[in-house]
Coordinates of C-alpha atoms in Angstrom, one line a residue:
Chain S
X1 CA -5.9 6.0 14.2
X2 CA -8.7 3.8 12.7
X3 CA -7.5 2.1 9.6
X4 CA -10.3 2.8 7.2
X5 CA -9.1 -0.5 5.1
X6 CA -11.9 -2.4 7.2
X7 CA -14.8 -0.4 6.5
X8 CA -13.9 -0.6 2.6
X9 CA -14.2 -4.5 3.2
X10 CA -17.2 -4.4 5.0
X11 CA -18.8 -2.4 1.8
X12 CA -17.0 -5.1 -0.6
X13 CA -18.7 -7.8 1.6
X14 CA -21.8 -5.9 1.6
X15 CA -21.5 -6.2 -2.3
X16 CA -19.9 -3.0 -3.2
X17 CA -17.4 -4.5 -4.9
X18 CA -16.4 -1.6 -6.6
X19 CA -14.4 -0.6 -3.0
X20 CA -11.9 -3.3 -4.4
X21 CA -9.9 -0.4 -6.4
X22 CA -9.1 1.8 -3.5
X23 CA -7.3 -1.5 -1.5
X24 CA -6.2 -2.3 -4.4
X25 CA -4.8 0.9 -5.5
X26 CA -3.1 1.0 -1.8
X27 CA -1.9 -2.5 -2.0
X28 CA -0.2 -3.5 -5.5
X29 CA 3.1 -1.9 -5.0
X30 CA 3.7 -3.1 -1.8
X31 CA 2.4 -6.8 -2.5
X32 CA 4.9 -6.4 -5.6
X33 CA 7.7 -5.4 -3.9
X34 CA 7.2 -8.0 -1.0
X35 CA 7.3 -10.6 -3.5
X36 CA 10.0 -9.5 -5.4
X37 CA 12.6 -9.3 -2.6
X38 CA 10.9 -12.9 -1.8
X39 CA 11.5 -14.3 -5.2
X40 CA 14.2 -12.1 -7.0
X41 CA 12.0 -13.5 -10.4
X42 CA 9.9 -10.4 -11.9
X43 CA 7.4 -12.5 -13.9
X44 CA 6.7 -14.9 -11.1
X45 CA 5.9 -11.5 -8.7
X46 CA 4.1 -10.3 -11.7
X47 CA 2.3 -13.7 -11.5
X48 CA 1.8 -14.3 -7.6
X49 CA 0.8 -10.4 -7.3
X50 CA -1.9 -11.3 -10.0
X51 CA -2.7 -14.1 -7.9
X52 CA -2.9 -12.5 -4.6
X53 CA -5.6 -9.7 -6.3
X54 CA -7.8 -12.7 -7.9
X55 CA -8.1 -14.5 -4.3
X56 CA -8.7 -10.9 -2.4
X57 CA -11.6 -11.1 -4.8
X58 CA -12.8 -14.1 -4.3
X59 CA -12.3 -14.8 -0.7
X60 CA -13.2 -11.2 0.8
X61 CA -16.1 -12.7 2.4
X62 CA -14.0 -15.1 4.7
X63 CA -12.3 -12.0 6.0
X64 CA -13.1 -11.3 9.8
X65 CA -11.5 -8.2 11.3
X66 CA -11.4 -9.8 14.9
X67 CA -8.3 -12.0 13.2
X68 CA -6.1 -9.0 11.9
X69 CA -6.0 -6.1 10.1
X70 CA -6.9 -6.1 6.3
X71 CA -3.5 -5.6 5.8
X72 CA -2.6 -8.5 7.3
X73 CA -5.1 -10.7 6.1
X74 CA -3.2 -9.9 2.3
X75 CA 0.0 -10.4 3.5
X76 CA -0.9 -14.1 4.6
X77 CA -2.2 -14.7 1.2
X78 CA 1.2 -13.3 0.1
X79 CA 3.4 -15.4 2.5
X80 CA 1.5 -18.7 1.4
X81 CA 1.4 -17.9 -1.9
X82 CA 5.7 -17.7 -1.5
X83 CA 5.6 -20.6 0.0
X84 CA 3.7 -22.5 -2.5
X85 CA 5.8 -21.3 -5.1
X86 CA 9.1 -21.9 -3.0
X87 CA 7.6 -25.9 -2.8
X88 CA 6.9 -25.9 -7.0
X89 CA 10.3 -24.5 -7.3
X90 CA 12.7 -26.8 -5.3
X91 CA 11.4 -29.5 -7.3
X92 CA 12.8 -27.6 -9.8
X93 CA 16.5 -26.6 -10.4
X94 CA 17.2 -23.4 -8.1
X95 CA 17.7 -21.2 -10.4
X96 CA 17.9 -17.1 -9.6
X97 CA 16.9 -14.7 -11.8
X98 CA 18.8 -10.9 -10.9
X99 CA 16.8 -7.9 -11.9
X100 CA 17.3 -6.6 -15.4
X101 CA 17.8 -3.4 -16.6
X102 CA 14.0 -3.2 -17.7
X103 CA 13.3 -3.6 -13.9
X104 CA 15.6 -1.3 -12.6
X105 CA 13.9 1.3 -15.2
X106 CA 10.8 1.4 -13.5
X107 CA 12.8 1.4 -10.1
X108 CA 11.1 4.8 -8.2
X109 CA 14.1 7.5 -8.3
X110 CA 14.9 8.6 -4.5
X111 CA 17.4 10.8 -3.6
X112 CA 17.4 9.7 -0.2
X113 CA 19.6 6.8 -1.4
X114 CA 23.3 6.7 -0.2
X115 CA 24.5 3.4 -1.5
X116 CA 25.7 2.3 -4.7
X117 CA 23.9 -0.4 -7.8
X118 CA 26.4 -2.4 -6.7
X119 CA 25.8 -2.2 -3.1
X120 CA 21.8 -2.3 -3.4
X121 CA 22.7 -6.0 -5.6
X122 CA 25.0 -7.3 -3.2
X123 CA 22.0 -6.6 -0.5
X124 CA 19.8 -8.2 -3.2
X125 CA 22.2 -11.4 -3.3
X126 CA 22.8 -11.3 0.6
X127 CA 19.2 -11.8 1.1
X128 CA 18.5 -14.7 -1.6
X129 CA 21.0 -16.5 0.3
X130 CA 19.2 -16.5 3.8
X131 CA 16.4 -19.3 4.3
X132 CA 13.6 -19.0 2.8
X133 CA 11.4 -17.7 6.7
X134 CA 14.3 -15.8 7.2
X135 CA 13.9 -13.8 3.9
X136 CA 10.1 -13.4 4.6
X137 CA 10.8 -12.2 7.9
X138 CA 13.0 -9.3 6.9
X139 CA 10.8 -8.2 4.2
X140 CA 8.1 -8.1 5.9
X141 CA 9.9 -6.2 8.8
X142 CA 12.6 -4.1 7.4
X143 CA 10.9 -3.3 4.4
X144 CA 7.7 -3.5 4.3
X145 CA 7.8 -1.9 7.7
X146 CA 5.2 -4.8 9.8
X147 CA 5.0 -4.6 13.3
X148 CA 5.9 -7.9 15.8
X149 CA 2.4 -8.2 16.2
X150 CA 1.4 -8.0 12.7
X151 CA 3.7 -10.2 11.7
X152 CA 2.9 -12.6 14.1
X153 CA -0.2 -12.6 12.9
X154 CA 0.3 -13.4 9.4
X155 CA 2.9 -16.0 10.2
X156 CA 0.9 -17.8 13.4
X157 CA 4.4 -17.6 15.0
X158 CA 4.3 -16.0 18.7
X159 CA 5.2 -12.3 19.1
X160 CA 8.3 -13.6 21.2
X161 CA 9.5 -16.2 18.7
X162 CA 9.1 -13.3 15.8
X163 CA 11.5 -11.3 17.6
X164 CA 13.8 -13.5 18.0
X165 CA 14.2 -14.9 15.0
X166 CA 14.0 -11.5 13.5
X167 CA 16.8 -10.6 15.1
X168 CA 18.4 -13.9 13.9
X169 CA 17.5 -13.2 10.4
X170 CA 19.4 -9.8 10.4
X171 CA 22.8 -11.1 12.2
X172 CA 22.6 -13.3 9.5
X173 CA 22.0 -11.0 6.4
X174 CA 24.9 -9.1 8.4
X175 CA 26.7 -12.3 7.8
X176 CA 26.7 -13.1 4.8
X177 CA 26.9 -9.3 3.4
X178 CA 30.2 -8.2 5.0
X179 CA 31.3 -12.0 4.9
X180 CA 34.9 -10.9 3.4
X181 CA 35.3 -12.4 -0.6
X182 CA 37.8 -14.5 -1.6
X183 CA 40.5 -12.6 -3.6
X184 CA 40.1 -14.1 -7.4
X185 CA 43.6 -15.3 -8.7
Chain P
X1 CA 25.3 -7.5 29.9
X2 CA 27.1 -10.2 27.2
X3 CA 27.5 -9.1 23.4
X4 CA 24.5 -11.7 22.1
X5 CA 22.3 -9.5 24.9
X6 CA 23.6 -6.2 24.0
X7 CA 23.0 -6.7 20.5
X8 CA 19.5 -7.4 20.9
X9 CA 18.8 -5.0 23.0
X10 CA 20.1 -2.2 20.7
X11 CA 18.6 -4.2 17.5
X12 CA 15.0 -4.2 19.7
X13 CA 15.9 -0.5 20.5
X14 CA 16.1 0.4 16.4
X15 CA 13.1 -1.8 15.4
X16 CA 10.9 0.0 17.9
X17 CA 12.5 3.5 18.0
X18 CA 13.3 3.9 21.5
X19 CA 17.1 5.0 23.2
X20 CA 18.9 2.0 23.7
X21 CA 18.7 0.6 27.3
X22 CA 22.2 1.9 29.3
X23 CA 23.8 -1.2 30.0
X24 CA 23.5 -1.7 26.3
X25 CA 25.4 1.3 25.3
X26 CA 27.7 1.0 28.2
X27 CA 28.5 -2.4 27.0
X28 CA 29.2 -1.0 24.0
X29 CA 31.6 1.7 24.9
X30 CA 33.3 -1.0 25.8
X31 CA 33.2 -3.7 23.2
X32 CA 34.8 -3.2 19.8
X33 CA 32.9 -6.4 18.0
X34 CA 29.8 -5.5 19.3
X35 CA 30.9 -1.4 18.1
X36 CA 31.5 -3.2 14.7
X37 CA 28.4 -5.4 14.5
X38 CA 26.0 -2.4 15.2
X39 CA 27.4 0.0 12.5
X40 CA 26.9 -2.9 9.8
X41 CA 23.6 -3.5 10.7
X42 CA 22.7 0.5 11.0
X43 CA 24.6 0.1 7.2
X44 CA 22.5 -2.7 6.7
X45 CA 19.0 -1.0 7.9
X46 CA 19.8 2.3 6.1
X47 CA 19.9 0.2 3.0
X48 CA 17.3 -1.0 3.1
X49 CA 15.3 2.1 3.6
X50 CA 16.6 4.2 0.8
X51 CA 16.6 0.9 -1.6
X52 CA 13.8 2.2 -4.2
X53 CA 10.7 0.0 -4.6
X54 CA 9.4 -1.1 -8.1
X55 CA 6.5 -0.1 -10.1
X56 CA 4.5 -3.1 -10.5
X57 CA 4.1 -3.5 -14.1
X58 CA 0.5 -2.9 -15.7
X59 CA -0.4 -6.3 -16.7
X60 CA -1.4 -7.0 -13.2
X61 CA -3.9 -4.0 -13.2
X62 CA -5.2 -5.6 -16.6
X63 CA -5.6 -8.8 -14.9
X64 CA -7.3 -7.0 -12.1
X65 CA -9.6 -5.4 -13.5
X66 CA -10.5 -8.1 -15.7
X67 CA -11.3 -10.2 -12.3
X68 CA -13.1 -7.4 -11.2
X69 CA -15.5 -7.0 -13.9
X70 CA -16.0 -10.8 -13.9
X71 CA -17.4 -10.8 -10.1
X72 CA -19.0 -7.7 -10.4
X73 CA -21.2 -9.3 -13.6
X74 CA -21.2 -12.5 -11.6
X75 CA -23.5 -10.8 -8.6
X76 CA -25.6 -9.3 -10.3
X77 CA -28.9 -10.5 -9.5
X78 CA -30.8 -11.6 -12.6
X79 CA -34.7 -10.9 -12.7
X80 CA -37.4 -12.9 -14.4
X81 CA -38.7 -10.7 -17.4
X82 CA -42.4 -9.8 -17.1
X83 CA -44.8 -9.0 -19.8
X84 CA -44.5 -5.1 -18.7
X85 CA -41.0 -5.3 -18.7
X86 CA -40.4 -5.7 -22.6
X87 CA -43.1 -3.0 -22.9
X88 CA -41.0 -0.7 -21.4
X89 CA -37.9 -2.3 -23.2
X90 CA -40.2 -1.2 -26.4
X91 CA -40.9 2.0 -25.6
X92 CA -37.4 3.2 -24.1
X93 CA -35.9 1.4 -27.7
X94 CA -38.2 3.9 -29.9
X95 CA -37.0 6.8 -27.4
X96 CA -33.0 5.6 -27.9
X97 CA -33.4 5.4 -31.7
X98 CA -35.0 8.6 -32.1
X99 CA -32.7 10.5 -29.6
X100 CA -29.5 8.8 -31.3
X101 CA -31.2 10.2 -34.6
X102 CA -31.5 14.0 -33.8
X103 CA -27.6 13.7 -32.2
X104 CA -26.7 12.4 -35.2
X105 CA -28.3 15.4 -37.4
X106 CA -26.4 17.7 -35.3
X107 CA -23.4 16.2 -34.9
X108 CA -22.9 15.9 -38.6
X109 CA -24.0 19.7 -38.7
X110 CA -21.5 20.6 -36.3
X111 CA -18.9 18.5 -37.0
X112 CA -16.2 20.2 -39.0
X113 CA -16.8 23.0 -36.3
X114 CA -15.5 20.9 -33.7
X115 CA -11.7 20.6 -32.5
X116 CA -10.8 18.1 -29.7
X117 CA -8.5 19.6 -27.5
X118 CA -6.6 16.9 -28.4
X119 CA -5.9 17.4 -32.0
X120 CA -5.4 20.9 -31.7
X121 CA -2.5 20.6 -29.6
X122 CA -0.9 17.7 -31.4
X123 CA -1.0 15.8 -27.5
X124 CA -3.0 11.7 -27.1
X125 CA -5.9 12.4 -25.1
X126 CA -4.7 9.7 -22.9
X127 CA -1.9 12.8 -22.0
X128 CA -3.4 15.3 -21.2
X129 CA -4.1 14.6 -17.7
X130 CA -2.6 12.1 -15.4
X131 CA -4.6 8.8 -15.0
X132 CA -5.9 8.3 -10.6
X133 CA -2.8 5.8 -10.6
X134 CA -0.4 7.9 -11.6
X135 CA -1.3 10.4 -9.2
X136 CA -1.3 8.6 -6.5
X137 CA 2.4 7.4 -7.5
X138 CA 3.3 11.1 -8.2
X139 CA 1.7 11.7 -4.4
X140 CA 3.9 8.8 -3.2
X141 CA 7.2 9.8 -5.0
X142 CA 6.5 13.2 -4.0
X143 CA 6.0 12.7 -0.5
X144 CA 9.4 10.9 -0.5
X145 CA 11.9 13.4 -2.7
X146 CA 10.0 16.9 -1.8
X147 CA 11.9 18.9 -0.3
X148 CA 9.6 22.1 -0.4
X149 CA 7.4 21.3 2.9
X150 CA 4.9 24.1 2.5
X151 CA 4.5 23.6 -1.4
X152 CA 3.9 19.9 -0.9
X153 CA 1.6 20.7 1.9
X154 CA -0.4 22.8 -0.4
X155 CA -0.5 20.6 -3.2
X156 CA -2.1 17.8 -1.2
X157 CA -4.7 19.6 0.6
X158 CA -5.7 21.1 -2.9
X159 CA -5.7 17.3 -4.0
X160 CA -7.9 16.4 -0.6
X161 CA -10.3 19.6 -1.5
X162 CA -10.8 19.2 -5.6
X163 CA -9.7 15.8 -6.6
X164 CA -12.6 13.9 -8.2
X165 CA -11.3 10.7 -6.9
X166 CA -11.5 9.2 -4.0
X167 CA -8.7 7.1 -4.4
X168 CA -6.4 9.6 -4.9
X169 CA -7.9 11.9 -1.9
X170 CA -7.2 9.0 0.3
X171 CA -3.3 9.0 -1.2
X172 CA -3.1 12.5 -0.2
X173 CA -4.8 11.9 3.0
X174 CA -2.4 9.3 4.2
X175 CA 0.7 11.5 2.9
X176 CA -0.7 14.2 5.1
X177 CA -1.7 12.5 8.3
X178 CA 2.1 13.1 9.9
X179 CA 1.4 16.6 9.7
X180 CA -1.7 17.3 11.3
X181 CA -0.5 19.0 14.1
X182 CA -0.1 21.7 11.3
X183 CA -2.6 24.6 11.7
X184 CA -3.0 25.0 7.7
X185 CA -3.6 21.7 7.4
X186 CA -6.2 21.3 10.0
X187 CA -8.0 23.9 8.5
X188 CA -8.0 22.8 5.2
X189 CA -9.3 19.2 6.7
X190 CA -12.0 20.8 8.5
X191 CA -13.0 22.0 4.6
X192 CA -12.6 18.7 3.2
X193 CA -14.6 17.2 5.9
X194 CA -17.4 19.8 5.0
X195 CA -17.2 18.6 1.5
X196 CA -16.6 15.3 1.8
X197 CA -19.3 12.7 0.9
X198 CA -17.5 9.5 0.8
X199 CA -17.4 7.9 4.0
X200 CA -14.4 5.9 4.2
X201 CA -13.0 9.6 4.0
X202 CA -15.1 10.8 6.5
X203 CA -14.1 8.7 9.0
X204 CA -10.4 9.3 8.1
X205 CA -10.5 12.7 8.0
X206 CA -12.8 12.2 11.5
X207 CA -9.2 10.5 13.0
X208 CA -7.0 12.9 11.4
X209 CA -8.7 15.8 12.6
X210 CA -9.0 14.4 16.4
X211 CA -6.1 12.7 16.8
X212 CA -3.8 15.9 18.0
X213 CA -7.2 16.3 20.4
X214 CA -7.7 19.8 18.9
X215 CA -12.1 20.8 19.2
X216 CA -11.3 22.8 16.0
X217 CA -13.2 20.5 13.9
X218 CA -15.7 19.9 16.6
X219 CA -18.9 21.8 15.2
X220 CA -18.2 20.1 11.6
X221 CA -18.4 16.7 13.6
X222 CA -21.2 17.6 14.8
X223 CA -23.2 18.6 11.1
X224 CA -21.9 15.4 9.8
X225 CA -23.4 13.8 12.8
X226 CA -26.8 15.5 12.1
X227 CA -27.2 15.3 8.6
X228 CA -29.3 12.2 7.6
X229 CA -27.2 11.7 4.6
X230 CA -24.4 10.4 6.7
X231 CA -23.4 6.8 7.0
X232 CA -24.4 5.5 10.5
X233 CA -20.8 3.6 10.7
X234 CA -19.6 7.4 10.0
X235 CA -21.7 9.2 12.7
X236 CA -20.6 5.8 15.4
X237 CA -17.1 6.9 14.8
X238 CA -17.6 10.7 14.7
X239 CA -19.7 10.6 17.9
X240 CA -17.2 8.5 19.5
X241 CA -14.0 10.8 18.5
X242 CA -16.6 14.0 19.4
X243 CA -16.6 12.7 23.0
X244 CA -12.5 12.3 23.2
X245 CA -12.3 15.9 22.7

């Protein structure tokens, strides 16, 4: 099916900007969510998804659908804007900030879910201990859902080398989550 | 087949939904690590997919909007004012003050008369009806914990027929477009598309309707296609689905 995203950009480009509510309506949660499982830090996602929206405004005349899907085109902008912020931060003390209650309060209730707090925090944890590409990678696949090829695209790695590090990144979230804890004394 | 290939192939097999190859499963029939490694990833993956996703909080629609309004007033083109111009500006001035005038006679006539719906039942305004965001989050939860199929069903394509947003159309659209194989449902988009006047939601409904190859919607295609109304990037589209029929 068509993706109708690229007809609302054509509109914004054509001036409409008003057409910016409708991708942005569709994007903010997952841009948040991609870059709070990125950063495990609310207020910088509150800040980089801020971010993200102000340069979809200002640069949604540089976007060409023969690159990618709009879709893609924002996650770019999200994975650069991680990696900016990953750069400011190592000069910084690595510090990790866990979600708070106030988070989890506005967590979306889903009785799908099988697993524990606990569980869903010790995935949490698992993940901030992968690399940094290796984070992005599963977010982007596992749950934000991306194809190879989309990711590919917003990465500039080749569809080949995104499956196979892919499949890296989740023998080593595997790894470190059912890595057996030492027994405290 | 070694366990590093086997592996892959089953993890390739899960990422792009398709039975795993047999030399795969055959290989692990027979290999208890490789047995082990897939159940914690399937864990692992199932995890992740019932994990629930976070509102983003509502200073970053604030900020949004904010921007918005900024480049909106930024492009608008400014024109010289002519002598003409302020005449009008004159005239239509006199006309505002004397219009804001007689409303404000009657509205002080009629004022102790009138009770917002509002007051009278105690509830903020604000309340009274959800906001287009929180629908579309209510259309997304929904979507997600509904377990009444035909009642969801027929609370999104009464969304997709009478919302007055086209934001929140488009949410229901997307929630519906696994189920368009559904006869209801492809009648009620063949209603919307009658309806419809925005064309980003044209052209989705176009590929909703289409997709399953079913000519229902054919004739429909073809008014949009003849009205002069109609976007010419919608009527590209529709005539190009019309001919896949």
């Amino acid at each position: 099916m068509e993706n109708p995203d690229e007809i609302y950009m054509r509109r914004i480009q054509d001036g409409e900007m008003a057409s910016m509510n409708v991708l942005f309506e569709r994007y903010q949660r997952p841009m948040y969510n991609f870059f709070m499982k990125s950063t495990f830090d609310a207020v910088a996602s509150e800040e980089l998804t801020q971010e993200l929206f102000i340069r979809m405004l200002r640069y949604s005349a540089s976007y060409r659908p023969e690159l990618g899907s709009v879709k893609s085109w924002l996650f770019r902008m999200a994975a650069n804007l991680h990696i900016n912020y990953r750069n400011a931060q190592s000069k910084k003390a690595m510090h990790s900030v866990v979600l708070t209650e106030s988070h989890l309060a506005v967590a979306e209730t889903n009785d799908a879910r099988r697993f524990t707090e606990e569980e869903y925090e010790k995935l949490g944890a698992s993940l901030q201990q992968l690399k940094t590409e290796q984070r992005q990678l599963i977010v982007l696949s596992k749950y934000q859902g991306l194809k190879y090829e989309e990711i590919a695209s917003i990465t500039g790695l080749s569809v080949v080398n995104v499956r196979v590090k892919i499949h890296r990144a989740i023998l080593a979230l595997r790894e470190v989550y059912f890595k057996p804890t030492k027994p405290t004394v | 087949m070694n366990c590093e290939e086997a592996i892959a192939a089953l993890i390739d097999a899960k990422e792009n939904d398709y039975p795993a190859p047999a030399s795969a499963t055959e290989h692990l029939a027979k290999c208890e690590d490789c047995n082990k490694s897939i159940q914690e990833i399937e864990q692992l993956f199932s995890m992740i997919e019932t994990e629930p996703s976070l509102t983003p909080p509502a200073s970053i629609r604030l900020s949004f909007e904010k921007a918005l309004t900024e480049e909106m007033n930024a492009s608008k083109p400014v024109h010289p004012v002519k002598k003409t111009s302020i005449r009008f500006l004159a005239a239509a001035c006199v006309i505002l003050m004397v219009g804001v005038g007689i409303g404000m006679l009657i509205m002080n006539k009629k004022q102790d008369d009138i009770i917002h719906p509002a007051v009278a039942t105690n509830v903020p305004a604000r309340e009274l009806a959800p906001s287009p965001s929180e629908k579309i989050d209510m259309i997304n939860t929904s979507i997600k914990t509904s377990g009444d199929e035909d009642s969801l069903l027929s609370t999104l394509t009464g969304i997709v027929l009478n919302d007055k947003n086209p934001n929140v159309r488009m949410a229901a659209l997307y929630a519906l477009s696994k189920y368009t194989a559904d006869e209801q449902v492809h009648h009620s988009l063949v209603a919307a598309l009658k309806k419809e006047s925005e064309p980003v939601i044209q052209v989705l409904l176009i590929n909703m309707l289409t997709e399953n190859k079913n000519n229902g919607a054919a004739d429909e295609i073809r008014n949009l296609i003849g009205n002069k109304n109609t976007r010419k990037e919608v009527k590209m589209v529709a005539e190009q689905k019309l001919k896949s029929l």
